[in-house]
Short mmCIF file of C-alpha atoms in Angstrom, two decimals:
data_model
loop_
_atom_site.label_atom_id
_atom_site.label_comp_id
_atom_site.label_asym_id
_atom_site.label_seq_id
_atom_site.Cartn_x
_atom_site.Cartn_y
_atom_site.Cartn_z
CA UNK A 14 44.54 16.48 108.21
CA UNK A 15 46.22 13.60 109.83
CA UNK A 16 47.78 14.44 113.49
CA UNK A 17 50.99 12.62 114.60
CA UNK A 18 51.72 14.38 117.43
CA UNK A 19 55.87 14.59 117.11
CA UNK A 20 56.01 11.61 115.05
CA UNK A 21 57.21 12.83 111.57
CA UNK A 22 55.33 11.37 108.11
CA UNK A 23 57.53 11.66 104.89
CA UNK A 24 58.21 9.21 101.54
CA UNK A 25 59.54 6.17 101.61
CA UNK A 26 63.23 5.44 100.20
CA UNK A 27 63.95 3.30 97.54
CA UNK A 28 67.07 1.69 97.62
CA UNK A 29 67.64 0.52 93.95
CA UNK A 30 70.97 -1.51 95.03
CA UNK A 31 70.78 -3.89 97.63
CA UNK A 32 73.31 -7.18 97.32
CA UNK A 33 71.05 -9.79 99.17
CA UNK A 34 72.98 -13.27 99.06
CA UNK A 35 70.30 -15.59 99.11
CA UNK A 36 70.24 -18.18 98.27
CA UNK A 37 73.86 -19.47 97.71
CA UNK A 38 75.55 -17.64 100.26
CA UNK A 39 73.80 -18.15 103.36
CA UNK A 40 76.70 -16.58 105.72
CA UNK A 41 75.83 -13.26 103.76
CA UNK A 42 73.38 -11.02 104.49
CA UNK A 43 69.77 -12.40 103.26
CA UNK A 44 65.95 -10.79 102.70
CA UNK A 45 64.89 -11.16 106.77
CA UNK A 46 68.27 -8.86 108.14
CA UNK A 47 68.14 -6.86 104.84
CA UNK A 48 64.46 -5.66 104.92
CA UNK A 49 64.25 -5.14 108.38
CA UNK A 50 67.55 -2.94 108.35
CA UNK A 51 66.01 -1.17 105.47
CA UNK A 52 62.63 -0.63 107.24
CA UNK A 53 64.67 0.38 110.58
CA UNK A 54 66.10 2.91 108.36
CA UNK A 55 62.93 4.53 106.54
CA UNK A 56 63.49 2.71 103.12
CA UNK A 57 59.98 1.05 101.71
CA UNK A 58 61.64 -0.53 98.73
CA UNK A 59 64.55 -2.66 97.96
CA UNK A 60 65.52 -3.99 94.40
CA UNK A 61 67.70 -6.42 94.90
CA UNK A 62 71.12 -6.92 92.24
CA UNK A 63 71.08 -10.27 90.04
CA UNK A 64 74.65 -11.17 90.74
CA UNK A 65 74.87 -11.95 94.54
CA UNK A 66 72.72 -15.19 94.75
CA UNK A 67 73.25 -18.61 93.30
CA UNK A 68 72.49 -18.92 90.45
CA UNK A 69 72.86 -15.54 89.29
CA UNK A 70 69.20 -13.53 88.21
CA UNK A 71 69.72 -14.10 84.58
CA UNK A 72 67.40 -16.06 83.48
CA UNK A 73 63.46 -16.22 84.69
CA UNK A 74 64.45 -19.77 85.85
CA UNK A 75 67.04 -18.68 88.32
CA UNK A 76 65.12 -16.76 89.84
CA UNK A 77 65.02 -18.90 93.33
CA UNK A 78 65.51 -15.67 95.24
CA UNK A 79 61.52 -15.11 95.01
CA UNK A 80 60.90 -18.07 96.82
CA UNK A 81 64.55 -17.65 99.48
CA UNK A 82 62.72 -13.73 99.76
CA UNK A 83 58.92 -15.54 100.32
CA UNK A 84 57.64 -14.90 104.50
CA UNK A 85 60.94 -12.38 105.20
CA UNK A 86 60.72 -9.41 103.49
CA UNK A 87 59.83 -6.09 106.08
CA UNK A 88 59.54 -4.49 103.17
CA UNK A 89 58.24 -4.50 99.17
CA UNK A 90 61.35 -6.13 97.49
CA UNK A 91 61.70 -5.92 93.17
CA UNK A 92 64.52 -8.14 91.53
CA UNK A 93 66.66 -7.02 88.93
CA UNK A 94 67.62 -8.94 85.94
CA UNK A 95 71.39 -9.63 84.88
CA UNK A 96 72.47 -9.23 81.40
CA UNK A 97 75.58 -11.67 80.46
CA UNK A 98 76.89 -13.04 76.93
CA UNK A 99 74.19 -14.93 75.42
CA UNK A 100 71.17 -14.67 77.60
CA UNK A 101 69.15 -12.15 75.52
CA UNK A 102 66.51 -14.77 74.79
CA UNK A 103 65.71 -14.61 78.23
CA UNK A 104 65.31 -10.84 78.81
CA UNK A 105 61.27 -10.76 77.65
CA UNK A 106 60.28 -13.68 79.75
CA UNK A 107 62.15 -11.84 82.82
CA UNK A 108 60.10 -8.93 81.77
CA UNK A 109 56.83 -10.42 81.59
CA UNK A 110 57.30 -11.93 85.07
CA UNK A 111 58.06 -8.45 86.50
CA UNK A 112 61.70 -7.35 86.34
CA UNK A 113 61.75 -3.64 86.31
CA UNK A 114 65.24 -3.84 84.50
CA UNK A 115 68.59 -4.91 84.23
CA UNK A 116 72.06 -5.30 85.06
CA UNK A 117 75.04 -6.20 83.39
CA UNK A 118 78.88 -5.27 84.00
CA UNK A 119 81.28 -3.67 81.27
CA UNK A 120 84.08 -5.21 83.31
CA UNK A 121 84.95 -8.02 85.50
CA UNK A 122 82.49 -8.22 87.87
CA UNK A 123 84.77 -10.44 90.42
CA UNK A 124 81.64 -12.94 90.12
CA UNK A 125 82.18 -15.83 88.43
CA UNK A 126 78.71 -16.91 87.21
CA UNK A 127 77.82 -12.93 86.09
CA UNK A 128 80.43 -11.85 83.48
CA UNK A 129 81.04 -8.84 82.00
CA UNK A 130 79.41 -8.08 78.32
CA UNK A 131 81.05 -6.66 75.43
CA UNK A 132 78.86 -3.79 73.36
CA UNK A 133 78.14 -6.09 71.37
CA UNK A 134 76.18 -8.24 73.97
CA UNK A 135 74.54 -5.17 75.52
CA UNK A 136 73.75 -4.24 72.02
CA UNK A 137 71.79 -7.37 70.97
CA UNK A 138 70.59 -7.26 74.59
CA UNK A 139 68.97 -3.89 73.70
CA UNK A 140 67.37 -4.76 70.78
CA UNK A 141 66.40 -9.00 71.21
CA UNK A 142 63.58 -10.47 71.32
CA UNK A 143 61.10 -7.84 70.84
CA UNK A 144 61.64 -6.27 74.37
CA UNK A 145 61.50 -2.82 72.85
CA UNK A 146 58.17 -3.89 72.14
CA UNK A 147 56.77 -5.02 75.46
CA UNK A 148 53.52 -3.08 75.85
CA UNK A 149 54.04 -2.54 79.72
CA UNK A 150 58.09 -1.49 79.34
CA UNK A 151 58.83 0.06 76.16
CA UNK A 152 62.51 0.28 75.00
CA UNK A 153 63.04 4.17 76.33
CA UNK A 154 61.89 3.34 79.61
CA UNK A 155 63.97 0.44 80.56
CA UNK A 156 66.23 0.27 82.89
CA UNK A 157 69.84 -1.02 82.20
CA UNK A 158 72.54 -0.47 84.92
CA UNK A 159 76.25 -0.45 83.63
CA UNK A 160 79.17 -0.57 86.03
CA UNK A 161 82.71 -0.39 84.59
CA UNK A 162 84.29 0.82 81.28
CA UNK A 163 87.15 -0.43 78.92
CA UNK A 164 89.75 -0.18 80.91
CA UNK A 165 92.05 0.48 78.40
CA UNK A 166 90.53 3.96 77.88
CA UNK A 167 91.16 5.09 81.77
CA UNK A 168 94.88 6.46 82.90
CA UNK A 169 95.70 5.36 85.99
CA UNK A 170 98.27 7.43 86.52
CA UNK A 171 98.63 8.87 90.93
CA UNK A 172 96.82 5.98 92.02
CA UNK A 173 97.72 5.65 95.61
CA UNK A 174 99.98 3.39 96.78
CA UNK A 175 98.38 1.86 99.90
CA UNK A 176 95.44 -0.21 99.13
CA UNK A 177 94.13 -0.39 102.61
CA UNK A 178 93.75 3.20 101.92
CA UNK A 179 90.38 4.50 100.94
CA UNK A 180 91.95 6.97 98.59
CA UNK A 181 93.31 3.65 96.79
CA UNK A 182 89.70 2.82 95.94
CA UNK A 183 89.09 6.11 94.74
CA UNK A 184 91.85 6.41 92.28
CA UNK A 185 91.06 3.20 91.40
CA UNK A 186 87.20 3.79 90.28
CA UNK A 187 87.92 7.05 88.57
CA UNK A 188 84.64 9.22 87.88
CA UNK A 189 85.23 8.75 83.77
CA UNK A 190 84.39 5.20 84.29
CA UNK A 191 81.37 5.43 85.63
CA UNK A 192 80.40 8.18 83.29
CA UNK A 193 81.62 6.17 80.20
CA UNK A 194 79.73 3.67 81.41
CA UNK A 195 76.34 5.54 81.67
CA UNK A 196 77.30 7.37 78.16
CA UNK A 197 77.55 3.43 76.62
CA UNK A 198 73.20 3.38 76.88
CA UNK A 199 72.48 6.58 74.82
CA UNK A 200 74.61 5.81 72.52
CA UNK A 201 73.52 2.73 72.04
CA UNK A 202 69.93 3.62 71.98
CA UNK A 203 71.22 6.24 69.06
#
């Protein structure tokens, strides 16, 4: 039994996307503000997205944010990896150094260096290099975040006029995108 007096003791958070700028954009928010407002806040854990820094997480050798995170981090900080056309050679060296998965966008991303894949990238992504065989992630239990859909395949129809509007963003991110999106993995994995 461990007595706290009124102090409360419960699990840590994990925040599994956090958009730390460093390096490359030092007027955005970096590892020291980000993992102290996280600790402030009762989250142990931040994994931080490829796409914010510069150069963009997709390749083991960008990966400059380890050493722009070294002496500031408040808390335990992961780093995902970034899927874009033509890096798959790079996924199971990203692996072996530690990424616990990736990210890649099915649509613009508005980031220039971290474009969107096509299936067909994802696909070969998926499937490259032998990371389905990496004895410490197998294929089933990586991680791939999608954001976005064809947009093609969404109506837009009733979008709100007003794009200061919050309801603008709404319409404009309609829930089938997301969940097209998230459908695109299992079906690739079938």
């Amino acid at each position: 039994v461990l007595d706290v007096g009124d102090l409360v003791v419960m699990p840590g958070i994990i925040d599994p996307h956090v958009h730390t700028c460093e390096p490359g954009h030092t007027a955005s928010e970096g590892y020291s503000s980000a993992t102290k407002a996280a600790a402030a806040g009762g989250v142990t854990t931040l994994v931080a997205m490829p796409l914010s820094c510069l150069p963009p997480a997709t390749a083991l050798a960008n990966f400059d944010k380890l050493q722009s995170a070294e002496g500031q981090c408040r808390v335990d900080v992961a780093f995902w990896g970034g899927v874009v056309p033509g890096n798959h050679d790079e996924l199971l060296s990203m692996l072996q150094a530690g990424v616990p998965g990736f990210k890649c966008s099915l649509i613009a991303s508005g980031v220039e260096e971290f474009p969107h894949v096509s299936l067909q990238d994802l696909h070969m992504a998926m499937n490259g290099q032998g990371t389905h065989r990496h004895p410490t992630t197998p294929m089933n239990a990586q991680t791939f975040c999608t954001s976005g859909c064809k947009p093609d395949s969404i109506s837009f129809s009733g979008v709100c006029a007003d794009p200061t509007e919050y309801r603008a963003l709404l319409d404009s991110c309609p829930d089938a995108m997301e969940v097209e999106a998230v459908q695109t993995i299992p079906d690739l994995c079938l």
